[in-house]
Amino acid sequence: MSAIVSVQNLRKAYAGGFEALKSINLDIEEGEILALLGPNGAGKTTLISTICGITVPTSGKITVGGFDTQTDFRATRSLIGLVPQEINLEPFETVMSSVSFSRGLFGKPRNDDYIMSILEQLSLADKKDSKIMTLSGGMKRRVLIAKALSHEPRVLFLDEPTAGVDVELRKDMWEVVAGLKASGVTIILTTHYIEEAEAIADRVGVINKGEILLIQDKADLMAQMGQKQLKIELAAPTDTIPKALETYDLTRSEDGQYLTYSYDTTGERTGITTLLGDLQKAGLQMKDIQTQQSSLEDIFVGLVKEET
């Protein structure tokens, strides 16, 4: 796949000296779903706004579909659809007229069949004549997506698309995003929900304090940075970890009932067999054992802590 969005040495600084973005380099491949994770104030929205031409960069270069966002603004903007965090819709407009109006803003000829196809894809067809004010919060977010897709963009930015949406509607939205990808749209979303990135993204980016800490394939990230843990429940609590077990770097729970052993699943040997044997030699009897894989949330928290 080729990069449809390319960001080179992007920097955004304000008059007071605050740097919202620091030398960002990023290539977004055509047809992928990229999730940008980061805490509040990390620079996620600033990055999206700058790529979309809403915010003027201090320095650096951005191209979309081969067009420069500064010198070819109209060409680049026509390739981009943006769904902002805030729901800002005209309450007395109908769904159909609101989406059609957005298409007209980009100079596209009227095409009711295309608009209806978008509404059907977003499960809004039966609401086409409904006023915006009568819709639920989840439906209004779908209208925002429909408006962003009205001019047939190749790249769709979703800034916190499921903020304030309940779990059921959030999962419905994930299905919508998967459907958009299947139709050939490149999708970049920012999110606070780790499970959202884990569920739908092809690649994950972590941004903090205006810097991208990593951009990596989700599966590779989990394989390279994720660890597995063996949690051992003891038949009787222990006050200390026996010296014979110190080489395993075990973690003891506060009540002494559990010992936790972290290991790399990609290594040739996990050391589990030897550990279990040494536990018995040390006089510790096991009641139960269980394993768990580090989640994307664990990895994300670890990365952000390292930068703090």
CSV table of C-alpha atoms in Angstrom, one decimal:
chain,number,residue,atom,x,y,z
A,1,MET,CA,0.0,0.0,0.0
A,2,SER,CA,1.1,3.6,-0.7
A,3,ALA,CA,0.9,6.6,1.7
A,4,ILE,CA,-2.2,8.7,1.0
A,5,VAL,CA,-1.3,11.1,3.8
A,6,SER,CA,2.3,12.1,4.4
A,7,VAL,CA,3.5,14.4,7.3
A,8,GLN,CA,7.1,15.5,7.4
A,9,ASN,CA,8.7,17.4,10.2
A,10,LEU,CA,5.5,19.0,11.3
A,11,ARG,CA,5.7,21.5,14.0
A,12,LYS,CA,3.0,23.7,15.6
A,13,ALA,CA,4.0,26.4,18.1
A,14,TYR,CA,2.0,29.3,19.6
A,15,ALA,CA,2.9,32.8,20.4
A,16,GLY,CA,3.6,32.0,24.1
A,17,GLY,CA,6.2,29.4,23.0
A,18,PHE,CA,4.0,26.4,23.7
A,19,GLU,CA,4.7,23.6,21.2
A,20,ALA,CA,1.6,21.6,20.5
A,21,LEU,CA,3.3,19.4,17.8
A,22,LYS,CA,7.0,18.6,17.8
A,23,SER,CA,8.6,17.4,14.5
A,24,ILE,CA,5.8,14.9,13.7
A,25,ASN,CA,6.6,12.4,10.9
A,26,LEU,CA,3.8,10.2,9.8
A,27,ASP,CA,2.8,8.2,6.7
A,28,ILE,CA,-0.8,6.9,6.5
A,29,GLU,CA,-1.3,4.1,4.1
A,30,GLU,CA,-4.3,4.1,1.7
A,31,GLY,CA,-7.1,1.8,2.9
A,32,GLU,CA,-5.9,1.4,6.5
A,33,ILE,CA,-7.5,2.3,9.8
A,34,LEU,CA,-5.0,4.1,12.0
A,35,ALA,CA,-5.9,4.8,15.7
A,36,LEU,CA,-4.2,7.7,17.5
A,37,LEU,CA,-4.1,7.2,21.2
A,38,GLY,CA,-3.0,9.8,23.7
A,39,PRO,CA,-4.1,11.5,26.9
A,40,ASN,CA,-5.9,14.9,27.0
A,41,GLY,CA,-3.6,17.6,25.6
A,42,ALA,CA,-1.4,15.1,23.8
A,43,GLY,CA,-1.8,16.9,20.4
A,44,LYS,CA,-4.3,14.5,18.7
A,45,THR,CA,-6.9,17.1,17.7
A,46,THR,CA,-4.1,19.6,16.8
A,47,LEU,CA,-2.6,17.1,14.4
A,48,ILE,CA,-5.9,16.3,12.7
A,49,SER,CA,-6.8,20.0,12.5
A,50,THR,CA,-3.4,20.8,10.9
A,51,ILE,CA,-3.7,17.9,8.3
A,52,CYS,CA,-7.2,19.1,7.5
A,53,GLY,CA,-6.0,22.7,6.9
A,54,ILE,CA,-8.0,24.1,9.9
A,55,THR,CA,-4.8,24.9,11.8
A,56,VAL,CA,-1.8,26.5,10.1
A,57,PRO,CA,1.5,24.7,10.8
A,58,THR,CA,4.6,26.6,12.1
A,59,SER,CA,6.8,24.5,9.9
A,60,GLY,CA,6.9,21.2,8.0
A,61,LYS,CA,5.1,19.7,5.0
A,62,ILE,CA,1.8,17.8,4.6
A,63,THR,CA,0.6,16.1,1.5
A,64,VAL,CA,-2.8,14.4,0.9
A,65,GLY,CA,-3.1,12.3,-2.3
A,66,GLY,CA,0.1,13.9,-3.5
A,67,PHE,CA,-1.2,17.5,-3.0
A,68,ASP,CA,0.4,20.0,-0.6
A,69,THR,CA,-2.1,21.2,2.0
A,70,GLN,CA,-0.6,24.7,1.9
A,71,THR,CA,-0.3,25.3,-1.8
A,72,ASP,CA,-3.1,23.1,-3.0
A,73,PHE,CA,-5.6,23.6,-0.2
A,74,ARG,CA,-8.8,23.0,-2.2
A,75,ALA,CA,-7.5,19.8,-3.8
A,76,THR,CA,-6.4,18.4,-0.5
A,77,ARG,CA,-9.6,19.4,1.4
A,78,SER,CA,-11.8,17.8,-1.3
A,79,LEU,CA,-10.1,14.5,-0.5
A,80,ILE,CA,-10.7,14.8,3.3
A,81,GLY,CA,-13.8,14.2,5.4
A,82,LEU,CA,-13.7,15.3,9.0
A,83,VAL,CA,-16.0,14.3,11.8
A,84,PRO,CA,-15.3,16.6,14.8
A,85,GLN,CA,-15.7,15.8,18.5
A,86,GLU,CA,-18.5,18.3,19.0
A,87,ILE,CA,-22.0,17.6,17.7
A,88,ASN,CA,-22.9,20.9,15.9
A,89,LEU,CA,-25.9,20.4,13.7
A,90,GLU,CA,-28.8,22.6,12.6
A,91,PRO,CA,-31.6,21.1,14.8
A,92,PHE,CA,-34.5,22.0,12.4
A,93,GLU,CA,-32.9,20.6,9.3
A,94,THR,CA,-33.9,17.1,8.1
A,95,VAL,CA,-31.2,14.5,7.8
A,96,MET,CA,-31.4,14.4,4.0
A,97,SER,CA,-31.1,18.2,3.5
A,98,SER,CA,-28.3,18.5,6.1
A,99,VAL,CA,-26.2,15.9,4.3
A,100,SER,CA,-27.0,17.2,0.9
A,101,PHE,CA,-26.0,20.7,1.9
A,102,SER,CA,-22.6,19.5,3.0
A,103,ARG,CA,-22.1,17.9,-0.4
A,104,GLY,CA,-23.0,21.2,-2.1
A,105,LEU,CA,-20.4,23.1,0.0
A,106,PHE,CA,-17.7,21.2,-1.8
A,107,GLY,CA,-19.1,22.1,-5.2
A,108,LYS,CA,-20.4,18.6,-5.9
A,109,PRO,CA,-23.5,18.3,-8.1
A,110,ARG,CA,-26.7,17.1,-6.4
A,111,ASN,CA,-26.8,13.3,-6.2
A,112,ASP,CA,-29.7,12.1,-4.1
A,113,ASP,CA,-29.0,8.4,-4.9
A,114,TYR,CA,-25.4,8.7,-3.5
A,115,ILE,CA,-26.7,10.5,-0.4
A,116,MET,CA,-29.2,7.7,0.1
A,117,SER,CA,-26.5,5.1,-0.3
A,118,ILE,CA,-24.6,6.8,2.6
A,119,LEU,CA,-27.6,7.0,4.8
A,120,GLU,CA,-28.4,3.3,4.2
A,121,GLN,CA,-24.8,2.4,5.0
A,122,LEU,CA,-25.1,4.3,8.3
A,123,SER,CA,-28.6,2.9,9.1
A,124,LEU,CA,-30.1,6.4,8.6
A,125,ALA,CA,-32.3,5.8,5.6
A,126,ASP,CA,-35.5,5.6,7.6
A,127,LYS,CA,-34.5,8.9,9.3
A,128,LYS,CA,-33.9,10.8,6.1
A,129,ASP,CA,-37.0,13.1,6.6
A,130,SER,CA,-36.6,13.4,10.4
A,131,LYS,CA,-35.4,16.7,11.9
A,132,ILE,CA,-32.0,16.5,13.6
A,133,MET,CA,-33.5,17.6,16.9
A,134,THR,CA,-35.5,14.4,17.1
A,135,LEU,CA,-32.5,12.1,16.8
A,136,SER,CA,-30.6,10.4,19.6
A,137,GLY,CA,-26.9,11.2,20.3
A,138,GLY,CA,-25.7,8.1,18.5
A,139,MET,CA,-27.8,8.9,15.4
A,140,LYS,CA,-26.5,12.5,15.4
A,141,ARG,CA,-23.0,11.2,15.3
A,142,ARG,CA,-23.9,9.0,12.3
A,143,VAL,CA,-25.3,12.2,10.6
A,144,LEU,CA,-21.9,13.8,11.2
A,145,ILE,CA,-20.2,10.9,9.5
A,146,ALA,CA,-22.7,11.1,6.6
A,147,LYS,CA,-22.0,14.8,6.2
A,148,ALA,CA,-18.2,14.1,6.2
A,149,LEU,CA,-18.7,11.4,3.5
A,150,SER,CA,-21.1,13.5,1.4
A,151,HIS,CA,-18.5,14.8,-1.0
A,152,GLU,CA,-16.9,11.3,-1.6
A,153,PRO,CA,-13.6,11.8,0.3
A,154,ARG,CA,-10.8,9.2,0.2
A,155,VAL,CA,-9.6,10.0,3.7
A,156,LEU,CA,-11.9,10.2,6.8
A,157,PHE,CA,-10.8,11.7,10.1
A,158,LEU,CA,-12.8,10.7,13.1
A,159,ASP,CA,-12.0,12.8,16.2
A,160,GLU,CA,-13.3,10.9,19.3
A,161,PRO,CA,-16.2,9.4,17.3
A,162,THR,CA,-17.7,7.5,20.1
A,163,ALA,CA,-17.3,10.0,22.9
A,164,GLY,CA,-20.3,10.0,25.1
A,165,VAL,CA,-21.9,7.1,23.3
A,166,ASP,CA,-23.0,4.0,25.2
A,167,VAL,CA,-21.2,0.6,24.8
A,168,GLU,CA,-23.8,-0.8,22.4
A,169,LEU,CA,-23.8,2.2,20.1
A,170,ARG,CA,-20.0,2.2,20.2
A,171,LYS,CA,-19.8,-1.3,18.9
A,172,ASP,CA,-22.4,-0.4,16.2
A,173,MET,CA,-20.0,2.5,15.2
A,174,TRP,CA,-17.1,0.1,15.0
A,175,GLU,CA,-19.2,-1.9,12.4
A,176,VAL,CA,-19.8,1.3,10.5
A,177,VAL,CA,-16.1,2.1,10.4
A,178,ALA,CA,-15.3,-1.5,9.2
A,179,GLY,CA,-17.8,-1.0,6.4
A,180,LEU,CA,-16.3,2.3,5.4
A,181,LYS,CA,-12.9,0.6,5.2
A,182,ALA,CA,-14.3,-2.1,3.1
A,183,SER,CA,-15.5,0.5,0.6
A,184,GLY,CA,-12.0,1.8,0.3
A,185,VAL,CA,-12.0,4.8,2.7
A,186,THR,CA,-8.8,5.4,4.7
A,187,ILE,CA,-9.7,6.1,8.3
A,188,ILE,CA,-7.8,7.9,11.0
A,189,LEU,CA,-9.4,8.1,14.4
A,190,THR,CA,-8.4,9.5,17.7
A,191,THR,CA,-9.8,7.9,20.8
A,192,HIS,CA,-9.6,7.6,24.5
A,193,TYR,CA,-11.0,4.1,24.4
A,194,ILE,CA,-8.2,1.6,24.2
A,195,GLU,CA,-10.6,-1.2,23.3
A,196,GLU,CA,-11.6,0.8,20.3
A,197,ALA,CA,-8.1,0.8,18.9
A,198,GLU,CA,-7.7,-2.8,19.8
A,199,ALA,CA,-11.0,-3.8,18.1
A,200,ILE,CA,-10.8,-2.0,14.8
A,201,ALA,CA,-7.4,-0.5,14.0
A,202,ASP,CA,-4.8,-1.9,11.6
A,203,ARG,CA,-2.1,0.3,13.1
A,204,VAL,CA,-1.8,2.1,16.4
A,205,GLY,CA,-0.1,5.4,17.1
A,206,VAL,CA,0.7,6.7,20.5
A,207,ILE,CA,1.1,10.5,20.8
A,208,ASN,CA,2.0,12.4,24.0
A,209,LYS,CA,3.2,16.0,24.6
A,210,GLY,CA,3.1,16.7,20.9
A,211,GLU,CA,5.4,13.9,20.0
A,212,ILE,CA,4.6,10.5,18.4
A,213,LEU,CA,6.1,7.8,20.5
A,214,LEU,CA,5.4,5.0,18.1
A,215,ILE,CA,3.4,4.0,15.0
A,216,GLN,CA,3.2,0.3,14.6
A,217,ASP,CA,1.1,-2.5,13.3
A,218,LYS,CA,-1.3,-3.5,16.1
A,219,ALA,CA,-0.5,-7.2,16.0
A,220,ASP,CA,3.2,-6.6,15.9
A,221,LEU,CA,3.0,-4.2,18.7
A,222,MET,CA,1.2,-6.7,20.9
A,223,ALA,CA,3.7,-9.4,20.0
A,224,GLN,CA,6.8,-7.3,20.6
A,225,MET,CA,5.8,-5.3,23.6
A,226,GLY,CA,3.0,-7.4,25.2
A,227,GLN,CA,4.0,-9.7,28.0
A,228,LYS,CA,2.2,-12.7,29.4
A,229,GLN,CA,1.9,-13.1,33.1
A,230,LEU,CA,1.5,-16.3,35.2
A,231,LYS,CA,-0.5,-15.6,38.3
A,232,ILE,CA,0.1,-18.3,41.0
A,233,GLU,CA,-2.4,-18.6,43.9
A,234,LEU,CA,-0.8,-20.2,46.9
A,235,ALA,CA,-2.4,-22.7,49.2
A,236,ALA,CA,-1.2,-20.6,52.1
A,237,PRO,CA,0.1,-17.0,52.0
A,238,THR,CA,3.8,-16.3,52.2
A,239,ASP,CA,5.4,-13.3,54.0
A,240,THR,CA,8.4,-13.2,51.7
A,241,ILE,CA,9.6,-14.6,48.4
A,242,PRO,CA,12.2,-17.3,49.2
A,243,LYS,CA,15.8,-16.5,48.2
A,244,ALA,CA,15.8,-19.6,45.9
A,245,LEU,CA,13.2,-17.8,43.8
A,246,GLU,CA,14.7,-14.4,43.6
A,247,THR,CA,16.1,-15.0,40.1
A,248,TYR,CA,12.6,-15.2,38.7
A,249,ASP,CA,11.8,-11.6,39.6
A,250,LEU,CA,8.4,-12.5,41.1
A,251,THR,CA,5.9,-10.0,42.4
A,252,ARG,CA,4.1,-10.8,45.6
A,253,SER,CA,0.6,-9.5,46.3
A,254,GLU,CA,0.0,-7.5,49.5
A,255,ASP,CA,-1.8,-10.3,51.2
A,256,GLY,CA,0.9,-12.8,50.2
A,257,GLN,CA,-1.6,-15.1,48.6
A,258,TYR,CA,-0.4,-14.6,45.0
A,259,LEU,CA,2.9,-14.6,43.1
A,260,THR,CA,3.1,-13.1,39.6
A,261,TYR,CA,5.7,-14.1,37.0
A,262,SER,CA,6.1,-12.1,33.8
A,263,TYR,CA,7.6,-13.7,30.7
A,264,ASP,CA,8.1,-13.2,27.0
A,265,THR,CA,5.9,-15.4,24.8
A,266,THR,CA,8.3,-15.0,21.9
A,267,GLY,CA,11.3,-16.4,23.8
A,268,GLU,CA,12.6,-19.9,23.2
A,269,ARG,CA,12.0,-20.8,26.8
A,270,THR,CA,9.5,-19.2,29.2
A,271,GLY,CA,11.0,-20.7,32.4
A,272,ILE,CA,7.6,-21.7,33.7
A,273,THR,CA,8.4,-25.4,34.1
A,274,THR,CA,11.6,-24.7,36.1
A,275,LEU,CA,9.7,-22.1,38.2
A,276,LEU,CA,6.9,-24.5,39.2
A,277,GLY,CA,9.5,-27.1,40.2
A,278,ASP,CA,11.5,-24.6,42.3
A,279,LEU,CA,8.2,-23.4,44.0
A,280,GLN,CA,7.7,-26.9,45.3
A,281,LYS,CA,11.3,-27.2,46.4
A,282,ALA,CA,10.9,-23.9,48.3
A,283,GLY,CA,8.0,-25.3,50.2
A,284,LEU,CA,5.3,-23.3,48.5
A,285,GLN,CA,2.2,-25.2,47.6
A,286,MET,CA,0.1,-24.0,44.6
A,287,LYS,CA,-3.7,-23.8,44.8
A,288,ASP,CA,-4.3,-22.4,41.3
A,289,ILE,CA,-2.5,-20.8,38.3
A,290,GLN,CA,-3.7,-18.6,35.5
A,291,THR,CA,-2.2,-16.7,32.6
A,292,GLN,CA,-3.1,-13.3,31.1
A,293,GLN,CA,-1.8,-11.3,28.1
A,294,SER,CA,-0.8,-7.7,28.5
A,295,SER,CA,-3.4,-5.6,26.8
A,296,LEU,CA,-2.9,-2.6,24.5
A,297,GLU,CA,-3.9,-0.5,27.5
A,298,ASP,CA,-1.0,-1.8,29.5
A,299,ILE,CA,1.4,-1.0,26.7
A,300,PHE,CA,-0.1,2.5,26.2
A,301,VAL,CA,0.1,3.4,29.9
A,302,GLY,CA,3.7,2.1,30.0
A,303,LEU,CA,4.7,4.2,27.1
A,304,VAL,CA,3.1,7.4,28.4
A,305,LYS,CA,4.7,6.8,31.9
A,306,GLU,CA,8.1,6.6,30.3
A,307,GLU,CA,7.7,10.0,28.8
A,308,THR,CA,6.4,11.7,32.0
